[in-house]
Amino acid sequence: MLPGLLASTNIPILQQVVNFSQARHGVLAGNIANINTPGYRTRDLNVEVFEKNLKSAIAESKRAGNAGRPISAGDLPTNPGDPMRKVSESMNNLLYHDDTNIDLEQQVAEINKNQYLHGLALQIMTNQMQLIQTAISERV
């Protein structure tokens, strides 16, 4: 009952956003940590590709032929047909003259944008959980 209840909200989608932003934060922090490492290439998780894949997974879960199968709320979906299995990351790189591709200002800006995305997703998820808790307790 509880998985069906959570799947009827946007919590599984928000969970994917939070997971992506956490993973991306680790990658961006690693870039800053290696800013003075000769030959280091920055890594990043492509936000546009993530958003495209997430949108595609949402659309697939709502498709009529999907029999209303909900999006999983777990990190490792057990159903092979789960649309969230298709949400993935990609890397992009730019090489600078010193054989690195690290731009400190760009990395800090990306970390800030990522932090806002993470905070927004957590706030919306918290509000969803409070609404569910209110509905369960039958109090307003």
PDB file of C-alpha atoms in Angstrom, residues 12-131:
ATOM      1  CA  PRO A  12       9.906   9.229  -6.909  1.00  0.00           C
ATOM      2  CA  ILE A  13      10.727  11.933  -9.463  1.00  0.00           C
ATOM      3  CA  LEU A  14      12.051  14.259  -6.771  1.00  0.00           C
ATOM      4  CA  GLN A  15      14.128  11.395  -5.408  1.00  0.00           C
ATOM      5  CA  GLN A  16      15.800  11.036  -8.794  1.00  0.00           C
ATOM      6  CA  VAL A  17      16.521  14.802  -8.857  1.00  0.00           C
ATOM      7  CA  VAL A  18      18.027  14.657  -5.354  1.00  0.00           C
ATOM      8  CA  ASN A  19      20.136  11.600  -6.259  1.00  0.00           C
ATOM      9  CA  PHE A  20      21.376  13.299  -9.422  1.00  0.00           C
ATOM     10  CA  SER A  21      22.229  16.556  -7.647  1.00  0.00           C
ATOM     11  CA  GLN A  22      24.087  14.672  -4.889  1.00  0.00           C
ATOM     12  CA  ALA A  23      26.120  12.719  -7.428  1.00  0.00           C
ATOM     13  CA  ARG A  24      26.833  15.872  -9.427  1.00  0.00           C
ATOM     14  CA  HIS A  25      27.935  17.740  -6.300  1.00  0.00           C
ATOM     15  CA  GLY A  26      30.509  15.039  -5.603  1.00  0.00           C
ATOM     16  CA  VAL A  27      31.835  15.260  -9.147  1.00  0.00           C
ATOM     17  CA  LEU A  28      32.046  19.082  -9.055  1.00  0.00           C
ATOM     18  CA  ALA A  29      33.742  19.047  -5.649  1.00  0.00           C
ATOM     19  CA  GLY A  30      36.294  16.598  -7.048  1.00  0.00           C
ATOM     20  CA  ASN A  31      36.979  19.019  -9.881  1.00  0.00           C
ATOM     21  CA  ILE A  32      37.756  21.812  -7.433  1.00  0.00           C
ATOM     22  CA  ALA A  33      39.888  19.509  -5.295  1.00  0.00           C
ATOM     23  CA  ASN A  34      42.015  18.699  -8.344  1.00  0.00           C
ATOM     24  CA  ILE A  35      42.280  22.247  -9.699  1.00  0.00           C
ATOM     25  CA  ASN A  36      46.086  22.267  -9.432  1.00  0.00           C
ATOM     26  CA  THR A  37      46.610  18.698 -10.661  1.00  0.00           C
ATOM     27  CA  PRO A  38      48.448  18.792 -13.993  1.00  0.00           C
ATOM     28  CA  GLY A  39      46.556  17.087 -16.786  1.00  0.00           C
ATOM     29  CA  TYR A  40      43.344  16.657 -14.774  1.00  0.00           C
ATOM     30  CA  ARG A  41      40.169  16.735 -16.859  1.00  0.00           C
ATOM     31  CA  THR A  42      36.995  18.028 -15.281  1.00  0.00           C
ATOM     32  CA  ARG A  43      34.066  15.738 -15.075  1.00  0.00           C
ATOM     33  CA  ASP A  44      30.430  16.679 -14.928  1.00  0.00           C
ATOM     34  CA  LEU A  45      27.046  15.032 -15.148  1.00  0.00           C
ATOM     35  CA  ASN A  46      25.073  16.519 -18.028  1.00  0.00           C
ATOM     36  CA  VAL A  47      21.986  18.224 -16.616  1.00  0.00           C
ATOM     37  CA  GLU A  48      20.271  18.522 -20.005  1.00  0.00           C
ATOM     38  CA  VAL A  49      20.612  14.805 -20.695  1.00  0.00           C
ATOM     39  CA  PHE A  50      19.351  13.982 -17.191  1.00  0.00           C
ATOM     40  CA  GLU A  51      16.327  16.272 -17.634  1.00  0.00           C
ATOM     41  CA  LYS A  52      15.578  14.809 -21.068  1.00  0.00           C
ATOM     42  CA  ASN A  53      15.776  11.241 -19.765  1.00  0.00           C
ATOM     43  CA  LEU A  54      13.687  12.081 -16.711  1.00  0.00           C
ATOM     44  CA  LYS A  55      11.034  13.730 -18.880  1.00  0.00           C
ATOM     45  CA  SER A  56      11.029  10.694 -21.159  1.00  0.00           C
ATOM     46  CA  ALA A  57      10.663   8.344 -18.158  1.00  0.00           C
ATOM     47  CA  ILE A  58       7.743  10.387 -16.819  1.00  0.00           C
ATOM     48  CA  ALA A  59       6.033  10.389 -20.212  1.00  0.00           C
ATOM     49  CA  GLU A  60       6.555   6.630 -20.566  1.00  0.00           C
ATOM     50  CA  SER A  61       5.079   5.971 -17.135  1.00  0.00           C
ATOM     51  CA  LYS A  62       1.944   7.919 -18.122  1.00  0.00           C
ATOM     52  CA  ARG A  63       1.586   6.236 -21.519  1.00  0.00           C
ATOM     53  CA  ALA A  64      -1.621   4.261 -21.968  1.00  0.00           C
ATOM     54  CA  GLY A  65       0.213   1.039 -22.880  1.00  0.00           C
ATOM     55  CA  ASN A  66       2.117   1.183 -19.604  1.00  0.00           C
ATOM     56  CA  ALA A  67      -1.033   0.075 -17.761  1.00  0.00           C
ATOM     57  CA  GLY A  68      -0.614   2.877 -15.237  1.00  0.00           C
ATOM     58  CA  ARG A  69       2.545   1.287 -13.869  1.00  0.00           C
ATOM     59  CA  PRO A  70       3.964   3.776 -11.365  1.00  0.00           C
ATOM     60  CA  ILE A  71       7.498   5.079 -11.352  1.00  0.00           C
ATOM     61  CA  SER A  72       9.551   3.296  -8.721  1.00  0.00           C
ATOM     62  CA  ALA A  73      10.601   5.160  -5.602  1.00  0.00           C
ATOM     63  CA  GLY A  74      13.739   3.087  -5.101  1.00  0.00           C
ATOM     64  CA  ASP A  75      17.333   3.716  -6.098  1.00  0.00           C
ATOM     65  CA  LEU A  76      17.540   0.349  -7.842  1.00  0.00           C
ATOM     66  CA  PRO A  77      14.234  -0.302  -9.599  1.00  0.00           C
ATOM     67  CA  THR A  78      13.392  -3.986  -9.483  1.00  0.00           C
ATOM     68  CA  ASN A  79      11.114  -3.981 -12.516  1.00  0.00           C
ATOM     69  CA  PRO A  80      13.121  -4.200 -15.775  1.00  0.00           C
ATOM     70  CA  GLY A  81      10.412  -2.161 -17.538  1.00  0.00           C
ATOM     71  CA  ASP A  82      10.660   0.690 -15.041  1.00  0.00           C
ATOM     72  CA  PRO A  83      11.144   3.974 -16.947  1.00  0.00           C
ATOM     73  CA  MET A  84      13.554   5.278 -14.280  1.00  0.00           C
ATOM     74  CA  ARG A  85      16.130   2.698 -15.394  1.00  0.00           C
ATOM     75  CA  LYS A  86      16.659   4.829 -18.517  1.00  0.00           C
ATOM     76  CA  VAL A  87      17.615   7.974 -16.602  1.00  0.00           C
ATOM     77  CA  SER A  88      21.384   8.275 -16.960  1.00  0.00           C
ATOM     78  CA  GLU A  89      24.287  10.690 -16.839  1.00  0.00           C
ATOM     79  CA  SER A  90      26.783  11.824 -19.439  1.00  0.00           C
ATOM     80  CA  MET A  91      30.115  13.581 -19.331  1.00  0.00           C
ATOM     81  CA  ASN A  92      31.342  16.692 -21.141  1.00  0.00           C
ATOM     82  CA  ASN A  93      34.840  18.133 -21.332  1.00  0.00           C
ATOM     83  CA  LEU A  94      36.693  21.225 -22.516  1.00  0.00           C
ATOM     84  CA  LEU A  95      40.497  21.286 -22.731  1.00  0.00           C
ATOM     85  CA  TYR A  96      42.534  24.384 -21.680  1.00  0.00           C
ATOM     86  CA  HIS A  97      46.057  25.378 -22.738  1.00  0.00           C
ATOM     87  CA  ASP A  98      47.695  23.927 -19.607  1.00  0.00           C
ATOM     88  CA  ASP A  99      46.396  20.448 -20.497  1.00  0.00           C
ATOM     89  CA  THR A 100      43.609  20.730 -17.943  1.00  0.00           C
ATOM     90  CA  ASN A 101      40.012  21.704 -18.374  1.00  0.00           C
ATOM     91  CA  ILE A 102      39.239  23.218 -14.971  1.00  0.00           C
ATOM     92  CA  ASP A 103      37.682  26.663 -14.649  1.00  0.00           C
ATOM     93  CA  LEU A 104      37.309  27.473 -10.935  1.00  0.00           C
ATOM     94  CA  GLU A 105      34.629  30.134 -11.417  1.00  0.00           C
ATOM     95  CA  GLN A 106      32.587  27.846 -13.629  1.00  0.00           C
ATOM     96  CA  GLN A 107      32.885  24.993 -11.127  1.00  0.00           C
ATOM     97  CA  VAL A 108      31.773  27.197  -8.223  1.00  0.00           C
ATOM     98  CA  ALA A 109      28.836  28.513 -10.269  1.00  0.00           C
ATOM     99  CA  GLU A 110      27.826  24.953 -11.162  1.00  0.00           C
ATOM    100  CA  ILE A 111      28.045  23.908  -7.515  1.00  0.00           C
ATOM    101  CA  ASN A 112      25.784  26.827  -6.536  1.00  0.00           C
ATOM    102  CA  LYS A 113      23.221  25.969  -9.219  1.00  0.00           C
ATOM    103  CA  ASN A 114      23.365  22.337  -8.160  1.00  0.00           C
ATOM    104  CA  GLN A 115      22.879  23.296  -4.506  1.00  0.00           C
ATOM    105  CA  TYR A 116      19.735  25.261  -5.383  1.00  0.00           C
ATOM    106  CA  LEU A 117      18.368  22.350  -7.403  1.00  0.00           C
ATOM    107  CA  HIS A 118      19.033  19.963  -4.526  1.00  0.00           C
ATOM    108  CA  GLY A 119      17.434  22.275  -1.953  1.00  0.00           C
ATOM    109  CA  LEU A 120      14.379  22.865  -4.113  1.00  0.00           C
ATOM    110  CA  ALA A 121      13.823  19.158  -4.680  1.00  0.00           C
ATOM    111  CA  LEU A 122      14.196  18.424  -0.954  1.00  0.00           C
ATOM    112  CA  GLN A 123      11.786  21.224  -0.012  1.00  0.00           C
ATOM    113  CA  ILE A 124       9.136  19.992  -2.446  1.00  0.00           C
ATOM    114  CA  MET A 125       9.651  16.418  -1.238  1.00  0.00           C
ATOM    115  CA  THR A 126       9.274  17.558   2.387  1.00  0.00           C
ATOM    116  CA  ASN A 127       6.031  19.347   1.526  1.00  0.00           C
ATOM    117  CA  GLN A 128       4.721  16.214  -0.219  1.00  0.00           C
ATOM    118  CA  MET A 129       5.543  14.076   2.818  1.00  0.00           C
ATOM    119  CA  GLN A 130       3.818  16.581   5.123  1.00  0.00           C
ATOM    120  CA  LEU A 131       0.712  16.441   2.932  1.00  0.00           C
TER     121      LEU A 131
END
